XYZ file of C-alpha atoms in Angstrom:
520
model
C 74.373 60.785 123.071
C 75.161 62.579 126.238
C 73.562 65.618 127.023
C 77.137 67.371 128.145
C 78.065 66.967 124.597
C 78.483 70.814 122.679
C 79.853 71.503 119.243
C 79.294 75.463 118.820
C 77.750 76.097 115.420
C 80.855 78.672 114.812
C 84.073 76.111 115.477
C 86.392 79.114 114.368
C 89.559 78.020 116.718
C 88.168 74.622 117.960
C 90.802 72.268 117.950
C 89.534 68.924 116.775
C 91.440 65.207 117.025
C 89.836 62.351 114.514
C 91.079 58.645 115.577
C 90.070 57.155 112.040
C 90.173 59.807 110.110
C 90.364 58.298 106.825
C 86.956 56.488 107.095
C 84.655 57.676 104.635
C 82.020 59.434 107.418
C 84.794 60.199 109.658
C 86.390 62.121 106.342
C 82.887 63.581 105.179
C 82.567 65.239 108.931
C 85.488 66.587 108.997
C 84.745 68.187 106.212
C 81.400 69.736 107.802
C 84.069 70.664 111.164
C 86.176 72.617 109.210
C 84.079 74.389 106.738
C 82.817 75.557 109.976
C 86.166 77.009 111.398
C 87.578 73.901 113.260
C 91.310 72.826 113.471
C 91.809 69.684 112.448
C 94.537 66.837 112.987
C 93.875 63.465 112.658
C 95.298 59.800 112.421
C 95.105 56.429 110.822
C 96.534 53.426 108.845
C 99.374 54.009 106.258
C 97.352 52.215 103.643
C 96.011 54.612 101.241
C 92.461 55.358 100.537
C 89.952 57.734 98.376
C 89.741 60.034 101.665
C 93.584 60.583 101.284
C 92.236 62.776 98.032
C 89.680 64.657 100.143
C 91.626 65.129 103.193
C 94.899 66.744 101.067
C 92.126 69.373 99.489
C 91.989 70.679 103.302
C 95.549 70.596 103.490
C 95.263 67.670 106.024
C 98.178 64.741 106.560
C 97.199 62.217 108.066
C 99.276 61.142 111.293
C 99.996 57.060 112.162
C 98.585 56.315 115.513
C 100.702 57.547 118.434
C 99.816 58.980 121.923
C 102.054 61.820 120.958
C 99.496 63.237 118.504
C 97.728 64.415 121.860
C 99.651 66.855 123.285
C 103.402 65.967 122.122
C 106.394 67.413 121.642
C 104.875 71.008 122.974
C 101.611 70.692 120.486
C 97.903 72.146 122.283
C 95.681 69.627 123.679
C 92.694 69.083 121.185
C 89.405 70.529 122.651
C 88.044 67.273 122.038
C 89.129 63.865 120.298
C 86.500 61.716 117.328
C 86.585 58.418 117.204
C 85.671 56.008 114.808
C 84.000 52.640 116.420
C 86.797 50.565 114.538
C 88.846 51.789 117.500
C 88.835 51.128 121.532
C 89.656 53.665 123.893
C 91.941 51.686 126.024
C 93.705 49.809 123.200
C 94.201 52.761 120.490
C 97.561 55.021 121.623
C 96.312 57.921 120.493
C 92.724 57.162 123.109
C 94.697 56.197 125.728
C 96.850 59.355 126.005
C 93.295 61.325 125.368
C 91.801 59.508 128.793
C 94.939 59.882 130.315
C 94.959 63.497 129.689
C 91.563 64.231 130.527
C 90.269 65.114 127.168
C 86.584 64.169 126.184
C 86.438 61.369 123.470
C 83.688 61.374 121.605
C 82.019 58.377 118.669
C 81.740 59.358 115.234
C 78.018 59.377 115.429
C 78.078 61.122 119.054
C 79.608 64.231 117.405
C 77.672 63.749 113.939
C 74.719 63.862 116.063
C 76.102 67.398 118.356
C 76.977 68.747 115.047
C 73.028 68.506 114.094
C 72.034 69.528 116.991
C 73.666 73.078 116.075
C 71.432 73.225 112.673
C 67.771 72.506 111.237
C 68.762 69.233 110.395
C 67.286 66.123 108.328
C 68.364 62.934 108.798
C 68.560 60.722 105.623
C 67.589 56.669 106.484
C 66.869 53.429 104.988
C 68.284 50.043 104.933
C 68.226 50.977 100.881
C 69.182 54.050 99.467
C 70.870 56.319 101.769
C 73.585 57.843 100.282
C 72.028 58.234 96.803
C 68.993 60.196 98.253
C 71.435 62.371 100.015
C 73.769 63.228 97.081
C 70.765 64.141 95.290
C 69.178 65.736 97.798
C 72.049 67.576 98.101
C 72.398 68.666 94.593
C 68.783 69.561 94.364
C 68.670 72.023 97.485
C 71.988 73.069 96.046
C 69.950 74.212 92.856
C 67.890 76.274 94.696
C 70.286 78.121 96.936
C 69.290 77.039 100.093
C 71.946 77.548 102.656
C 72.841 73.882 103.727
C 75.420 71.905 104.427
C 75.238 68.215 102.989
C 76.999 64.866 103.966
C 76.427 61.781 102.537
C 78.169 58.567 103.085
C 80.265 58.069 100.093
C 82.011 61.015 97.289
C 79.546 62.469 95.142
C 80.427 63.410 91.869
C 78.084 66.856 92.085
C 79.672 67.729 94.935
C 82.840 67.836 93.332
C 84.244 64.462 94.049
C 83.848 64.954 97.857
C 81.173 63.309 100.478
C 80.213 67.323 101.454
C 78.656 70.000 100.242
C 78.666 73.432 102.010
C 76.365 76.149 101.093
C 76.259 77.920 104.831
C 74.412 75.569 107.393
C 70.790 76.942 108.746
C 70.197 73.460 107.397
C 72.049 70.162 107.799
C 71.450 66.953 105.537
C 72.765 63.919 106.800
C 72.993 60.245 105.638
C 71.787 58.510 109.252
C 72.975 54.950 110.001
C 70.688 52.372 111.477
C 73.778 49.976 112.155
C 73.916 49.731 116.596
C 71.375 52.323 116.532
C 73.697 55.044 115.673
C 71.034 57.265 114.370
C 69.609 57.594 118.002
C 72.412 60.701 118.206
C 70.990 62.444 115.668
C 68.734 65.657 116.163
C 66.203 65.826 113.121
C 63.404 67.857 112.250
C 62.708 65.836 109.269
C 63.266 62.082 108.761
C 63.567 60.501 104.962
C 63.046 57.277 105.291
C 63.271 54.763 102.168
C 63.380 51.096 103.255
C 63.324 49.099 106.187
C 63.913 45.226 106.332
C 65.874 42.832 107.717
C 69.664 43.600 107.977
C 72.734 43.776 109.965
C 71.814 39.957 111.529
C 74.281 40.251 113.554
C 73.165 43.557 115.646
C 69.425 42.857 114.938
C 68.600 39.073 114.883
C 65.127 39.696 114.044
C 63.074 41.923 111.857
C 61.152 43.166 114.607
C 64.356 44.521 115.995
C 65.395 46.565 113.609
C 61.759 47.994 112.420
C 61.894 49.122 116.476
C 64.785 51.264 115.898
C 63.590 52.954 112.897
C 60.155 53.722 114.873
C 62.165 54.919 117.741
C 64.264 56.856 115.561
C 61.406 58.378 114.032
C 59.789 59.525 117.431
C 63.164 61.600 117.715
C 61.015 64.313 116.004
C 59.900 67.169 117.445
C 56.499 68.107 117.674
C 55.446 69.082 114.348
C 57.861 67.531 112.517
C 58.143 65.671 109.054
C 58.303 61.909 107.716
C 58.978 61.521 104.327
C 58.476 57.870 103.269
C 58.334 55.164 100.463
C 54.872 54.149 100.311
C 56.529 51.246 97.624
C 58.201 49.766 100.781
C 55.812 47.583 103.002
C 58.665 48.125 106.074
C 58.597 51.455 105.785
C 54.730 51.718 105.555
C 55.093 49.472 108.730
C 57.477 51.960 110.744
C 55.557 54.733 109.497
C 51.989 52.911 110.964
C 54.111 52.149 114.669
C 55.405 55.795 114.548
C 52.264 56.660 114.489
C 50.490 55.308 117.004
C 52.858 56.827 119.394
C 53.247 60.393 117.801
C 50.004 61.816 116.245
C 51.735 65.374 116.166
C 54.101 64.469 112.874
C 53.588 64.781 109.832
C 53.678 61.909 107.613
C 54.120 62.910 103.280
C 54.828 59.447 101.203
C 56.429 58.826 98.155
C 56.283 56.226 95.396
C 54.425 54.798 92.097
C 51.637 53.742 94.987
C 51.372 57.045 96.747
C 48.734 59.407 97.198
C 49.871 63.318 96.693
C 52.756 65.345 95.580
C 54.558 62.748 95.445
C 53.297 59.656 93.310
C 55.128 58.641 90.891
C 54.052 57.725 86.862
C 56.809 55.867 85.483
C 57.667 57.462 81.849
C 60.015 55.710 78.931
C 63.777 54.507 79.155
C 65.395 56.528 76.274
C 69.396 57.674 75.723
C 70.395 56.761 78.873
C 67.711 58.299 80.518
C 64.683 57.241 82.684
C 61.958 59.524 82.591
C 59.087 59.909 85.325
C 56.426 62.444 86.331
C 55.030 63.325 89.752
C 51.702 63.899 90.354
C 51.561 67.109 92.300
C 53.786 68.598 89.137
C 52.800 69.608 85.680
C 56.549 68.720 84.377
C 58.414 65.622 83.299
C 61.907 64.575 85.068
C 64.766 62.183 84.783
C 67.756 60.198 85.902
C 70.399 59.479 84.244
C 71.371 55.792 86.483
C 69.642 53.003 85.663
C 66.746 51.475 87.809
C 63.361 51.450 89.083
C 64.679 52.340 92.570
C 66.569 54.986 91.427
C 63.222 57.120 90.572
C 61.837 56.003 94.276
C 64.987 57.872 95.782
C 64.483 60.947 92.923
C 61.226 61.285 94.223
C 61.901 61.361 97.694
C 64.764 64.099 96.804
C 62.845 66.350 95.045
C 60.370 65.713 98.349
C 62.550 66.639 100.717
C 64.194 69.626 98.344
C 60.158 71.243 97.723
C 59.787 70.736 101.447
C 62.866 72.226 102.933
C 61.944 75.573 99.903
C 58.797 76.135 101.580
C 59.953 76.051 105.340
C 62.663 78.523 103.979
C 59.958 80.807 102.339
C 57.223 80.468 104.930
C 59.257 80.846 107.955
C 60.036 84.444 107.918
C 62.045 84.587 110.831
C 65.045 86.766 109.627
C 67.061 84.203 109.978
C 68.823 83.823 106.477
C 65.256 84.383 104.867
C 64.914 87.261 102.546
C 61.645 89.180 102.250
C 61.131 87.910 98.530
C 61.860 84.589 99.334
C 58.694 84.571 101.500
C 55.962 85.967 99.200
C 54.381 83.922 96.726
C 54.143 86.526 93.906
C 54.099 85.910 90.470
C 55.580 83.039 88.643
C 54.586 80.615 91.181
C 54.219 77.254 89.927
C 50.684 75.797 88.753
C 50.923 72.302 89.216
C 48.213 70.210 89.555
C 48.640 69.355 93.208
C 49.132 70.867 96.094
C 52.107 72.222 95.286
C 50.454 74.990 93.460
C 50.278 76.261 97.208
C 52.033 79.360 95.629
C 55.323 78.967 97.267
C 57.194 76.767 94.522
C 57.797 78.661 91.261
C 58.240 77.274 87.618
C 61.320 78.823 88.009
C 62.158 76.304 91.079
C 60.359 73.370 88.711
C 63.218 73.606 86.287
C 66.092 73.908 88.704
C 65.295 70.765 89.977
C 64.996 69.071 86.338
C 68.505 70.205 85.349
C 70.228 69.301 88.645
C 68.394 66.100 88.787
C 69.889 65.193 85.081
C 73.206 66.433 86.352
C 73.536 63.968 89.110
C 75.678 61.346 87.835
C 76.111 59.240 91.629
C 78.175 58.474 94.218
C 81.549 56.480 94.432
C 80.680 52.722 94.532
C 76.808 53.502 93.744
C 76.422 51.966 90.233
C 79.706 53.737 89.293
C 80.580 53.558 85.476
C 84.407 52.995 86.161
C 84.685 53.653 82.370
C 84.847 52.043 78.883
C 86.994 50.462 77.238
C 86.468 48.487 73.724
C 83.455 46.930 73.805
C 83.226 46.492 78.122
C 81.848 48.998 80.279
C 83.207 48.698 83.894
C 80.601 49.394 86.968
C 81.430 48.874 90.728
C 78.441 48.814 93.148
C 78.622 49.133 97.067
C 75.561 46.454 96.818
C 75.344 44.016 99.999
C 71.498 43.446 100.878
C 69.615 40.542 98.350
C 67.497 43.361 96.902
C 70.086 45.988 96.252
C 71.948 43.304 94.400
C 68.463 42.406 92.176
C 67.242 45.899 91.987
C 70.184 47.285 90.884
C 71.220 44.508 88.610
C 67.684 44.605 87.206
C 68.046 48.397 86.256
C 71.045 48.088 84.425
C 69.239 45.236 81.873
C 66.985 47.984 81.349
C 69.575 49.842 80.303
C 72.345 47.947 78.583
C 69.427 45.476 77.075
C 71.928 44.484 73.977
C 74.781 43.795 76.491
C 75.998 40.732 78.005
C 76.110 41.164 81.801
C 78.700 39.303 84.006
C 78.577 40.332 87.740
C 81.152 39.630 90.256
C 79.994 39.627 93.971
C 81.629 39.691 97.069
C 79.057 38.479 100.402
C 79.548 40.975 102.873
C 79.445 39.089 106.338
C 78.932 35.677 107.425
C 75.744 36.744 109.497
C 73.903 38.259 106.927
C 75.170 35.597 104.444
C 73.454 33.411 106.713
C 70.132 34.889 107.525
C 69.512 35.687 103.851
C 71.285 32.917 102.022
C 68.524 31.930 99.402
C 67.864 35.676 99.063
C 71.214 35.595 97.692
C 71.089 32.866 95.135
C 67.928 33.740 93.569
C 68.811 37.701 93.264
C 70.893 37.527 90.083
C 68.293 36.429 87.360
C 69.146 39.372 85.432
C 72.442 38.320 84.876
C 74.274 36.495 82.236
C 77.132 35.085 84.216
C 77.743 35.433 88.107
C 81.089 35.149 89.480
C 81.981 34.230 93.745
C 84.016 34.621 95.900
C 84.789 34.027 99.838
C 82.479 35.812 101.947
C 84.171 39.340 103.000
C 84.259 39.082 107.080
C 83.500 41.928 109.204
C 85.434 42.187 112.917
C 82.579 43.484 114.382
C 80.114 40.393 114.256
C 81.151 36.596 116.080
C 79.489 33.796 113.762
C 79.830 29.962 114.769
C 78.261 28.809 111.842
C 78.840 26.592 108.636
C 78.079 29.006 105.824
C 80.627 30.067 103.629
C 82.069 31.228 100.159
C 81.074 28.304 98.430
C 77.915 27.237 99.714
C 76.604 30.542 98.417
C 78.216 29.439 95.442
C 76.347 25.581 95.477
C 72.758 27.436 96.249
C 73.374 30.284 93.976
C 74.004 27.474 91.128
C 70.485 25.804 91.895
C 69.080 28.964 90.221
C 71.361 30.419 87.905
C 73.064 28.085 85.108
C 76.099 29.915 84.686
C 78.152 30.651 88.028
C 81.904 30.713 89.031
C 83.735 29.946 91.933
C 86.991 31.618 92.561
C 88.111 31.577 96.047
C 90.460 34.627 96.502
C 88.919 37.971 94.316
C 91.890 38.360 91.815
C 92.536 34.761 91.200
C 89.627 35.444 88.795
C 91.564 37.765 86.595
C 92.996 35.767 83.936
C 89.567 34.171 83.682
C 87.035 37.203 83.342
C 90.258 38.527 81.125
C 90.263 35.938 78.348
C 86.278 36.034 79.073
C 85.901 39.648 77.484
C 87.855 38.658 75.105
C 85.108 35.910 73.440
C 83.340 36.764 70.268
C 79.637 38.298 71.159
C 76.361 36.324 70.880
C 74.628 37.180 67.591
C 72.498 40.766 68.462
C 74.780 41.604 71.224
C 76.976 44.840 71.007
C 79.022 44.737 74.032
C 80.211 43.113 77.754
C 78.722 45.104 80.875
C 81.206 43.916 84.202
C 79.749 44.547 87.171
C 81.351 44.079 90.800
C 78.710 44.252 93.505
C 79.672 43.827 96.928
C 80.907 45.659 100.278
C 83.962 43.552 100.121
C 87.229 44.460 98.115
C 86.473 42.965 95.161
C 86.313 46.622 93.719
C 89.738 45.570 92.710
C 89.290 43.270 89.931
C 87.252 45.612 88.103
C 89.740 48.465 88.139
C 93.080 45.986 87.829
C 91.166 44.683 84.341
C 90.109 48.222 83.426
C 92.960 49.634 83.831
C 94.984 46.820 81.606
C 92.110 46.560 79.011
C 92.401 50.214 78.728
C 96.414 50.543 78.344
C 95.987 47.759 76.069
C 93.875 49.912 73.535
């Protein structure tokens, strides 16, 4: 990021262009910009999207791309112009007339990372897990009345539908992006990181490559600051040991059924809907109500990140939007049996965290329960990487044991298609039925090789014994249709459709939910 870069924490009057506004980060910081004071304008494609929803709430129309959005027909020159990367400054009209008028154009990530710069910020990262750490996160600190400002990359249902959450902003969550290295613009003082392992092929061709950036991205610290890390995950063990050779100063607090402290986690029973877990620094129980043994490794490393960002508040004492009380340990604090018991956490805090926790119902396209109609429940997932598919596909037969699961997945990418292809085709043993399509392409990557739709499909078949091809995503319609229709295997009491995937094939689910559910 350059250094010349300045977002002032109070925007009240700063006049604000977004090129892209409709993407879901580019949406989710303009909602940080202008529950900070900015004025907003902003353009993009006619084709309507979920941000359309978000960006009418701030009573914000979207323009179509035009060089007169900068400065026409008598309108103030913005004080500076966003941009998403899907756009190039000399091919976009509305960039163009920006240059041409001498008006500083800045990346999405550029200005994500000025606006932390302005805050005690934490930067949520992973290849795994992001943006359901953050929305919890963010419903957890929430709970306690922390004054922080929360974006995460996709709507939250606890944050009313939206991909923010403002409380004031002494602190700034943020889901971070390890895609190009964006996170490099970020300004942390504490780092959450939950997984690192091969991904985005075409950027990083090697593991090696992108373990780098998370190590680099972790020496963005300050001195002093905090890692909080999945001691499950053997890459992020891995960044954690580079980091550290390199920066003995931070301070390094794991998470996970493996980890020592606080933070280790004792799986507990599946019951109602619920997954139940204890920690060990806490004499209480918690749970989740979305499906999956992953989903208690990022409810751990919430409820981390929550405990640790309550006792900076309370020790800090600095006046600075810290109350006297909120300082002192008094009475009521909370006796757990770790360190926690450090006097600062109260039982108080303990149960705030149990009943926002249980609240959290996800994020859009993050094991989503579409809805239910008859005897089929409807999920979409935002799934891509091999082990999000078989992690996540694995907790739902944990919970929906008596149901017959047919998942529908989109590749995302030839690259990464490529790089993991038997990853793929052995990552859907939990399901019944698995139904293919092309591979979703991405502009952004250049791929010269022979792997497509239905090789997946041919490899996917050597380990699965009941897999569809359909080329094009809603040519499989009338087939998964009649499909739901079929009787049920003795002991079974319903269908569970699944569609998994960063492509578009989002829309078969909701074009058969929607008819199923007129139907009945």
């Amino acid at each position: 990021m350059s250094n010349s870069l300045f977002l002032p924490e109070n925007m009240n009057g700063f006049r604000m262009h977004f090129v892209g506004i409709k993407g879901t980060g580019m949406a989710a910081l303009v909602e940080i910009c202008a529950a900070r004071g900015a004025v907003i304008t902003g353009s993009d494609v006619e084709e309507r999207f979920y941000t359309d929803e978000i960006l009418e709430r701030l009573g914000i129309k979207p323009l179509p791309f035009s060089k007169d959005n900068i400065g026409g027909n008598g309108s103030p020159l913005p004080d500076i112009v966003v941009y998403s990367s899907a756009y190039k400054l000399d091919v976009n009209p509305d960039l163009i007339q920006a240059c041409e008028q001498g008006v500083k154009c800045v990346l999405y990530t550029e200005a994500l990372g000025a606006v932390s710069a302005a805050s005690y910020s934490v930067g949520i990262c992973g290849v795994h897990g992001k943006t359901t750490v953050t929305g919890m996160s963010g419903t957890l600190i929430n709970s306690l009345g922390l004054p922080a400002q929360i974006l995460a990359g996709s709507a939250v249902k606890s944050f009313g539908g939206s991909c923010t959450l403002t409380a004031g902003h002494k602190y700034f969550v943020a889901e971070t992006c390890e895609y190009q290295r964006h996170f490099m613009s970020f300004h942390p003082q504490k780092i959450v990181l939950t997984s690192v392992e091969s991904d985005h092929e075409d950027y990083y061709p090697t593991y090696g490559d992108i373990l780098d950036a998370f190590v680099d991205y972790i020496c963005l610290l300050p001195e002093g600051g905090t890692v909080i890390y999945c001691s499950d995950d053997k890459g992020a063990c891995e960044a954690v040991e580079n980091a550290r050779l390199q920066r003995n100063d931070i301070k390094f607090i794991p998470y996970g059924e493996y980890a020592p402290g606080d933070y280790g986690i004792v799986f507990g029973k599946i019951d109602d809907g619920k997954q139940y877990f204890s920690l060990n620094g806490f004499d209480a129980e918690f749970a989740v109500r979305i499906p999956g043994h992953h989903e208690v490794l990022d409810a751990a490393a919430a409820i981390a990140l929550s405990v640790e960002l309550l006792k900076t508040e309370r020790t800090s004492c600095d006046g600075a939007g810290t109350s006297g009380e909120s300082c002192m340990s008094g009475e009521g604090s909370y006796g757990g049996s770790g360190a926690i018991s450090e006097g600062v956490v109260t039982v108080a805090d303990i149960s705030k965290l149990q009943t926002a926790l249980l609240s959290f119902e996800g994020a859009k396209r993050r094991s989503e329960i579409i809805g239910k109609t008859g005897n089929c429940i409807f999920v979409d997932d935002y799934g891509h990487h091999p082990t999000a598919v078989k992690t996540t596909l694995s907790g739902f037969r944990s919970f929906y044991r008596d149901y017959v699961m047919i998942v529908d997945f989109m590749s995302h990418t030839y690259t990464r298609t490529a790089a993991l292809l038997e990853d793929f085709a052995s990552a859907f043993g939990d399901a019944d039925e698995v139904i293919l399509h092309k591979i979703y392409p991405s502009a952004r990557e250049v791929y010269s090789g022979g792997v497509n739709g239905k090789i997946l499909f041919a490899r996917t078949s050597a380990h699965h014994n009941n897999v569809k091809y359909f080329e094009e995503v809603m040519d499989a319609e009338s087939y998964v249709k009649e499909r739901l229709s079929q009787p049920l295997p003795e002991g079974k009491k319903g269908y569970l459709f699944i569609t998994m995937g960063a492509g578009d094939n989002w829309k078969l689910g909701k074009a058969l939910f929607d008819e199923l559910n007129v139907r009945e």
